[in-house]
PDB file of C-alpha atoms in Angstrom:
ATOM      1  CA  UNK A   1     -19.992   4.425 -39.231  1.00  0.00           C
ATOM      2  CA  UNK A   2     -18.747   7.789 -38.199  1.00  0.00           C
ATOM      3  CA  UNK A   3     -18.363   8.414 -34.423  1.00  0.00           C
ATOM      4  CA  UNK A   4     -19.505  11.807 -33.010  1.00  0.00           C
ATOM      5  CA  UNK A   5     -16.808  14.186 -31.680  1.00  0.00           C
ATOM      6  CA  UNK A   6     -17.748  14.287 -28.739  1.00  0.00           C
ATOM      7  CA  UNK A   7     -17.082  10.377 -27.971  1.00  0.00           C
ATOM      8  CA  UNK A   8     -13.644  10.657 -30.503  1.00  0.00           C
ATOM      9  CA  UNK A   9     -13.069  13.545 -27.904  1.00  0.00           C
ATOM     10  CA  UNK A  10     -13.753  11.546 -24.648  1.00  0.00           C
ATOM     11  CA  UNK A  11     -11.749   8.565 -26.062  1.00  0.00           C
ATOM     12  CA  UNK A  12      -8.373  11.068 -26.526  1.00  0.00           C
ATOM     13  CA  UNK A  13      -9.230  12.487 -22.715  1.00  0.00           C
ATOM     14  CA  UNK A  14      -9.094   8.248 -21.710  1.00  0.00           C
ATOM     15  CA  UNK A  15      -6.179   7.882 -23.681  1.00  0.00           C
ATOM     16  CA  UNK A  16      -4.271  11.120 -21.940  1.00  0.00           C
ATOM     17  CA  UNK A  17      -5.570   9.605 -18.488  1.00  0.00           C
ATOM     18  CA  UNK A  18      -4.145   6.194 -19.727  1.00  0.00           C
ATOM     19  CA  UNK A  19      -0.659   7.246 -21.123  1.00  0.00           C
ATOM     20  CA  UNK A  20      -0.951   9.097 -17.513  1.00  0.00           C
ATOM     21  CA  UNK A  21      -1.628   6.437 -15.774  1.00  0.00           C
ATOM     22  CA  UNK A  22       1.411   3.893 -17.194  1.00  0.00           C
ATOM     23  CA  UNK A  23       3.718   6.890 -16.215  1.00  0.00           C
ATOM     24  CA  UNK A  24       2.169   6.779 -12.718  1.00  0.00           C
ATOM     25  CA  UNK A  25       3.023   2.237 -13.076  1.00  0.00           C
ATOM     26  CA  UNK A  26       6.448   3.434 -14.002  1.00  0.00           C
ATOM     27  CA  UNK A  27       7.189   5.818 -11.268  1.00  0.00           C
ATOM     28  CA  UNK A  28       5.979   2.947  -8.874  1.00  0.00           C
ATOM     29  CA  UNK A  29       8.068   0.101 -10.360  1.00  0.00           C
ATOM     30  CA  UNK A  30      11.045   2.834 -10.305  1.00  0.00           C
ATOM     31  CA  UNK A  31      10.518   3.632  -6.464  1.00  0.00           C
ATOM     32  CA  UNK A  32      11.002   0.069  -5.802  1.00  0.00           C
ATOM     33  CA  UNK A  33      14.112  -0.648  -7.786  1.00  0.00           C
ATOM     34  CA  UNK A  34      15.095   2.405  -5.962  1.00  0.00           C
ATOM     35  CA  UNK A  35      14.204   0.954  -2.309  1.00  0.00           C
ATOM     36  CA  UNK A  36      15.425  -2.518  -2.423  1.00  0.00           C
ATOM     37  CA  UNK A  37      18.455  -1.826  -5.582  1.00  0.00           C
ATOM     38  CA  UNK A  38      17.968  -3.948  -7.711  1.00  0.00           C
ATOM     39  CA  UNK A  39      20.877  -5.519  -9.987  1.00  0.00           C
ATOM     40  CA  UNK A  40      21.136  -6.149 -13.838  1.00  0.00           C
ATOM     41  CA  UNK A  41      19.015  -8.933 -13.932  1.00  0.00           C
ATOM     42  CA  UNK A  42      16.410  -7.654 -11.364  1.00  0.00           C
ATOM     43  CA  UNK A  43      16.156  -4.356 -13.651  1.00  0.00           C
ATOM     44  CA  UNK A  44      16.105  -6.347 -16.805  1.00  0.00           C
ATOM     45  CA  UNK A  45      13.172  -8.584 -15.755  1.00  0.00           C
ATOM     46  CA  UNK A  46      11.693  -5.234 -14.212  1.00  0.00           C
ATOM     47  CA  UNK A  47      11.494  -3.669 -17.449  1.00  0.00           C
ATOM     48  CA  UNK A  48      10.338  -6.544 -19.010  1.00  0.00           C
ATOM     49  CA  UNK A  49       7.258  -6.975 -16.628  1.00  0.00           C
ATOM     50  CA  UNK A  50       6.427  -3.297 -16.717  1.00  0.00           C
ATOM     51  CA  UNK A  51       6.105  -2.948 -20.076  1.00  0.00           C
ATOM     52  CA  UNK A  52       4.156  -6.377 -20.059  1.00  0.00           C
ATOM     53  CA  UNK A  53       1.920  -5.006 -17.847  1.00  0.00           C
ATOM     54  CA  UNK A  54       1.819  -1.745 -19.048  1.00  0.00           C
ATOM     55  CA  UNK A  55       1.263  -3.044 -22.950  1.00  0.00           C
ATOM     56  CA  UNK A  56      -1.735  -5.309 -21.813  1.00  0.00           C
ATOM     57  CA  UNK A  57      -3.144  -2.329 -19.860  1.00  0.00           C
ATOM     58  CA  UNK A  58      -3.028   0.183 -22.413  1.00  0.00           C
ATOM     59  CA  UNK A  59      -4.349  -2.205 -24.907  1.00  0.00           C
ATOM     60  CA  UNK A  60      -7.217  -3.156 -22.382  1.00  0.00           C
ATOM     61  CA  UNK A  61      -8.262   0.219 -21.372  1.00  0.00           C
ATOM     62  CA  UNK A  62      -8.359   1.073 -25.591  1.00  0.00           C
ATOM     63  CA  UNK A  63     -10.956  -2.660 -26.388  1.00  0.00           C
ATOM     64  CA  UNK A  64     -12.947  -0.742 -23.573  1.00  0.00           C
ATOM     65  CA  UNK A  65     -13.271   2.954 -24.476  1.00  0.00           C
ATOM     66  CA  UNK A  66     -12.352   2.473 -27.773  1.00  0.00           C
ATOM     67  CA  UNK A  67     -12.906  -0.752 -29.519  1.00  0.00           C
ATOM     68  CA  UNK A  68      -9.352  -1.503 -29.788  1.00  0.00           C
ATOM     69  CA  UNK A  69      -8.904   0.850 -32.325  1.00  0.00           C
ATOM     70  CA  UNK A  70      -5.598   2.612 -32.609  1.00  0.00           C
ATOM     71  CA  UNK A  71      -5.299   5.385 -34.577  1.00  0.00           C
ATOM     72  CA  UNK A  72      -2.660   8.489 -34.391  1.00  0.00           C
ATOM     73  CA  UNK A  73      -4.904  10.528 -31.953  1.00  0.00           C
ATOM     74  CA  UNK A  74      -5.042   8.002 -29.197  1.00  0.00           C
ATOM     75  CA  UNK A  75      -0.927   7.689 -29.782  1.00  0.00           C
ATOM     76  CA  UNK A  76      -0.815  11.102 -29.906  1.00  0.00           C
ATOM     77  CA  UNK A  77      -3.179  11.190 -26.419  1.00  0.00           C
ATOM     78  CA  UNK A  78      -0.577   8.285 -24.509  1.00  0.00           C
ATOM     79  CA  UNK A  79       2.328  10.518 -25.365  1.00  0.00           C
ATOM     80  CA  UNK A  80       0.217  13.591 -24.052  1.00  0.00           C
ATOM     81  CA  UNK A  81      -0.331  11.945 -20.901  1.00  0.00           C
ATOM     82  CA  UNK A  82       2.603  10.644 -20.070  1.00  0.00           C
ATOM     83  CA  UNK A  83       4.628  13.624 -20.986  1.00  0.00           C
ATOM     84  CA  UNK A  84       1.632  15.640 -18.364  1.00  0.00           C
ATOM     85  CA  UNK A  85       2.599  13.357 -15.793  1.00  0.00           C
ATOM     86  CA  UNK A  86       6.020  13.258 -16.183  1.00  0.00           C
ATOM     87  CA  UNK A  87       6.522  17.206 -16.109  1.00  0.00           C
ATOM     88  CA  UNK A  88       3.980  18.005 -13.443  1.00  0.00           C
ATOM     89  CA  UNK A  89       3.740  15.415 -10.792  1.00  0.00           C
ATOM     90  CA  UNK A  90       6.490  12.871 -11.143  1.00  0.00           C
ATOM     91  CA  UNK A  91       9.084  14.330  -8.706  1.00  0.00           C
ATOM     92  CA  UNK A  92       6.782  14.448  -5.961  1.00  0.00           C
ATOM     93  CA  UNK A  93       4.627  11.351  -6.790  1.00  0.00           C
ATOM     94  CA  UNK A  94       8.121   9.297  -7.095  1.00  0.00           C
ATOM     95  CA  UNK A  95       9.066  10.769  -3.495  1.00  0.00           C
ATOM     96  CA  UNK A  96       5.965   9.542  -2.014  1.00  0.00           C
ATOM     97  CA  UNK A  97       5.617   6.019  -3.917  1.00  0.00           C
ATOM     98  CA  UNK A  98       9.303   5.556  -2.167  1.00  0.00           C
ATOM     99  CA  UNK A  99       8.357   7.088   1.312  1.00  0.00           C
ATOM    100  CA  UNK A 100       5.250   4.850   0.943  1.00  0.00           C
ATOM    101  CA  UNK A 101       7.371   1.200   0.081  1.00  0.00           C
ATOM    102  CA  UNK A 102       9.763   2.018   2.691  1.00  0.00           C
ATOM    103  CA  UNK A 103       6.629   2.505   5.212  1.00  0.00           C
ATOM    104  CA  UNK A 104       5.338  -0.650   3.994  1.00  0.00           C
ATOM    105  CA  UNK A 105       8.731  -2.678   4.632  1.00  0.00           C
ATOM    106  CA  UNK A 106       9.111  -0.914   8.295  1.00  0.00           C
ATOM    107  CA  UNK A 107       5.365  -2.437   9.057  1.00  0.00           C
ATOM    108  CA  UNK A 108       6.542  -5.815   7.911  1.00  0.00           C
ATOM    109  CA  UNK A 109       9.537  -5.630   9.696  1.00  0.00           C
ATOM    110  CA  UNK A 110       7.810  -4.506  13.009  1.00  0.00           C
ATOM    111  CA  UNK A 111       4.412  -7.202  11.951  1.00  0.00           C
ATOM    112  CA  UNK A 112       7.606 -10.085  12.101  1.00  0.00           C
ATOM    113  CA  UNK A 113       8.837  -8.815  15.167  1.00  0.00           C
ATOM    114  CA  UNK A 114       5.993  -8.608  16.844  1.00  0.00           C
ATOM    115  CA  UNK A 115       4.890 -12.147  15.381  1.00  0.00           C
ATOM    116  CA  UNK A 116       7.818 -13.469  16.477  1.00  0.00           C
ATOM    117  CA  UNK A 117       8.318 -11.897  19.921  1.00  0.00           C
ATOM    118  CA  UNK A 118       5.950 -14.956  21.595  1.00  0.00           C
ATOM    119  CA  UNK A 119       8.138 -17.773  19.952  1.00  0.00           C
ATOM    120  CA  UNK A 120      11.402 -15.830  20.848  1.00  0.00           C
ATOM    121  CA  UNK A 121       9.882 -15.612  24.341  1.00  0.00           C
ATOM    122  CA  UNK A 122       9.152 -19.704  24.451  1.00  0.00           C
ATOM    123  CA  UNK A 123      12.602 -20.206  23.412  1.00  0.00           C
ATOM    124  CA  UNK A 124      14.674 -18.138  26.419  1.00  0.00           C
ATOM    125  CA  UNK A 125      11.885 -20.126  28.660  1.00  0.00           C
ATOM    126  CA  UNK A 126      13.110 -23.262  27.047  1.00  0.00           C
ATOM    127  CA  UNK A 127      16.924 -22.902  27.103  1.00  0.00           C
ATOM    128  CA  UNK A 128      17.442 -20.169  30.063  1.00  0.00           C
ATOM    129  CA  UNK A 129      17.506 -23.447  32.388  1.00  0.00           C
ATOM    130  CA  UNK A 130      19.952 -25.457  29.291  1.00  0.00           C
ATOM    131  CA  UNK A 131      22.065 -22.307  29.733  1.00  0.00           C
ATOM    132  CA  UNK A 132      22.168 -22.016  33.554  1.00  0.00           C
ATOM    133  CA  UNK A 133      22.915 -25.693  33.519  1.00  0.00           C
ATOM    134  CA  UNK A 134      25.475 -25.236  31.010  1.00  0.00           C
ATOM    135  CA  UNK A 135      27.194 -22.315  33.094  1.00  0.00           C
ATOM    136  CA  UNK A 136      28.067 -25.021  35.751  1.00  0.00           C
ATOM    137  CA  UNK A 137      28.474 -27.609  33.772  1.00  0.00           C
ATOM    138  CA  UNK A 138      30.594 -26.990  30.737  1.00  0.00           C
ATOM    139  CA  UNK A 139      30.354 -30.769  28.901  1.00  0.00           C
ATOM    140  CA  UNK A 140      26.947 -31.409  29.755  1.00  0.00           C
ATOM    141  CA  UNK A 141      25.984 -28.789  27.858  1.00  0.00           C
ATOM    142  CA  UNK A 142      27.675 -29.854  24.857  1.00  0.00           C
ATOM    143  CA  UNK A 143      25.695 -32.752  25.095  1.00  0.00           C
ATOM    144  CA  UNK A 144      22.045 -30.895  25.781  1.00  0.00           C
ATOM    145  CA  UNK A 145      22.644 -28.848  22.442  1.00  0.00           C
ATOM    146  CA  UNK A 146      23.484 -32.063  20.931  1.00  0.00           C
ATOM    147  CA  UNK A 147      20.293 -33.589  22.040  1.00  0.00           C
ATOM    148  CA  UNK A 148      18.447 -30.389  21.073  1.00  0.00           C
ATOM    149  CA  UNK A 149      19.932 -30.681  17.912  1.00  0.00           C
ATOM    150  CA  UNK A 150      18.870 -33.924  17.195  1.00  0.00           C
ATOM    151  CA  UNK A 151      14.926 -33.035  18.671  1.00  0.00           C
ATOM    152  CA  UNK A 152      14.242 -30.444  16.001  1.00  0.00           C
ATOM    153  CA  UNK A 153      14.226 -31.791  12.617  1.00  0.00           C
ATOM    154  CA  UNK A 154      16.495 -31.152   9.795  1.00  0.00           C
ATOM    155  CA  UNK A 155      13.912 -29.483   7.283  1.00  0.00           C
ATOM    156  CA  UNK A 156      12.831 -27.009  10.487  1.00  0.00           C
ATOM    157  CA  UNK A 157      16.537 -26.031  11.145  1.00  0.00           C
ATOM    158  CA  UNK A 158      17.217 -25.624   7.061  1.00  0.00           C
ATOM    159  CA  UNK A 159      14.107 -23.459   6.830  1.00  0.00           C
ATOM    160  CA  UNK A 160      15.059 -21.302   9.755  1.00  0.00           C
ATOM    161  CA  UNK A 161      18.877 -20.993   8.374  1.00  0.00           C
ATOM    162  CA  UNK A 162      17.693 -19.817   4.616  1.00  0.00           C
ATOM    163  CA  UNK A 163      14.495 -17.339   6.178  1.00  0.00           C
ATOM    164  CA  UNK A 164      17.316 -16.072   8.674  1.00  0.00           C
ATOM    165  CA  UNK A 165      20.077 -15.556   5.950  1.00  0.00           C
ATOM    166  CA  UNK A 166      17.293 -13.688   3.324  1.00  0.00           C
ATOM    167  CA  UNK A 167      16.164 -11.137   6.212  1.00  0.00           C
ATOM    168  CA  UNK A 168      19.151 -10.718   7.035  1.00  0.00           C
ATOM    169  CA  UNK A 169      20.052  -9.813   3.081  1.00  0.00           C
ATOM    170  CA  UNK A 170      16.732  -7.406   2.656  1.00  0.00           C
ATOM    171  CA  UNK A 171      17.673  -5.532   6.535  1.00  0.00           C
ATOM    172  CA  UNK A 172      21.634  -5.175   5.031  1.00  0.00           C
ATOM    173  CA  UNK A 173      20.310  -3.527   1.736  1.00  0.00           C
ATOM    174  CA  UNK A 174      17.665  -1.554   3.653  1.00  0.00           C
ATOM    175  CA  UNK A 175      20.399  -0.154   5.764  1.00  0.00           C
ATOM    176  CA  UNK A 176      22.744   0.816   3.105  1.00  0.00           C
ATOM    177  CA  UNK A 177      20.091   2.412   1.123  1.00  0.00           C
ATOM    178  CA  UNK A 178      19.573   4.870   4.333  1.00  0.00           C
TER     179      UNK A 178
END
C-alpha cells in the first residue's frame, strides 16, 4: 500500500532527528574518553559499545516510525542529520558534555568526601590516644598497631587497599588531564 507524503515526509524529518541524535551519543561517549583518557583497549571497546548502542537505536527508532523499513531516503535522512549536527552544534555541545562529566566527577569526589569525613573523624578519635601513647612509648606502639592489625579483618583491609589504590588512579588522571 502506498504511504502518503506527508507520513514518508515525517519519517525522513525522524530519521534527520535520529542520525542527529547518534551524533549527539557520539559527542558524549567522545567527551568521556576525553575526561578520563582512555587507552587502546578502553577506546576499542568504546567504539564497539557505541556503535552497539547506536545500531540498536537507530534500528529501534526506524520499527517505530517506520516499520523497520530502510530504504535510501531514511539513509539519506541519518547522513543529513548527523552531518547537521556535526557542522552546527558539535563544538559547543562537545565543550559542554565535557564541562558537564567533569562537574559530575567533582560532585562525586566532594559526595565521598563528605561521606567519608564522619568515619575519618571516628578514626583520629580512635587512634589520637594509640598515637599519644605511642609518642611516649615507642615499642608499645608497635605492638598496639599490631593488635589493631589483627582486630580488623583481612577482607576489610584488602578492600580498603584496592578502593584506595583505584581513587587514587582516577584523582592522578583527573589531575593530568587539567
Amino acid at each position: 500500500m502506498a504511504e502518503p507524503v506527508t507520513s514518508q515526509f515525517m519519517v525522513f524529518l525522524y530519521t534527520i532527528l535520529t542520525g542527529a541524535l547518534a551524533g549527539f551519543l557520539y559527542d558524549v561517549y567522545a567527551g568521556i574518553g576525553h575526561v578520563i583518557r582512555l587507552n587502546k583497549l578502553g577506546t576499542l571497546l568504546g567504539d564497539f559499545l557505541y556503535w552497539f548502542g547506536a545500531t540498536i537505536l537507530v534500528y529501534a527508532l526506524l520499527l517505530r516510525y517506520n516499520q523497520g523499513e530502510v530504504r535510501l531516503f531514511v539513509l539519506m535522512g541519518l547522513g543529513i542529520g548527523a552531518v547537521f549536527y556535526f557542522r552546527l552544534s558539535r563544538h559547543r555541545m562537545r565543550k559542554l558534555v565535557i564541562k558537564t562529566i567533569e562537574w559530575l566527577i567533582k560532585l562525586i569526589n566532594w559526595l565521598v568526601i563528605i561521606l567519608l569525613f564522619p568515619i575519618r573523624i571516628l578514626y583520629i578519635i580512635l587512634t589520637f590516644p594509640f598515637k599519644v601513647f605511642s609518642l611516649a612509648f615507642g615499642k608499645i606502639r608497635c605492638i598496639a598497631i599490631n593488635i589493631l592489625k589483627r582486630l580488623v579483618p583481612a577482607p576489610i583491609k584488602s578492600l580498603y587497599h584496592r578502593w584506595g589504590k583505584w581513587y587514587s588512579r582516577v584523582i592522578n588522571k583527573l589531575k593530568r588531564h587539567k
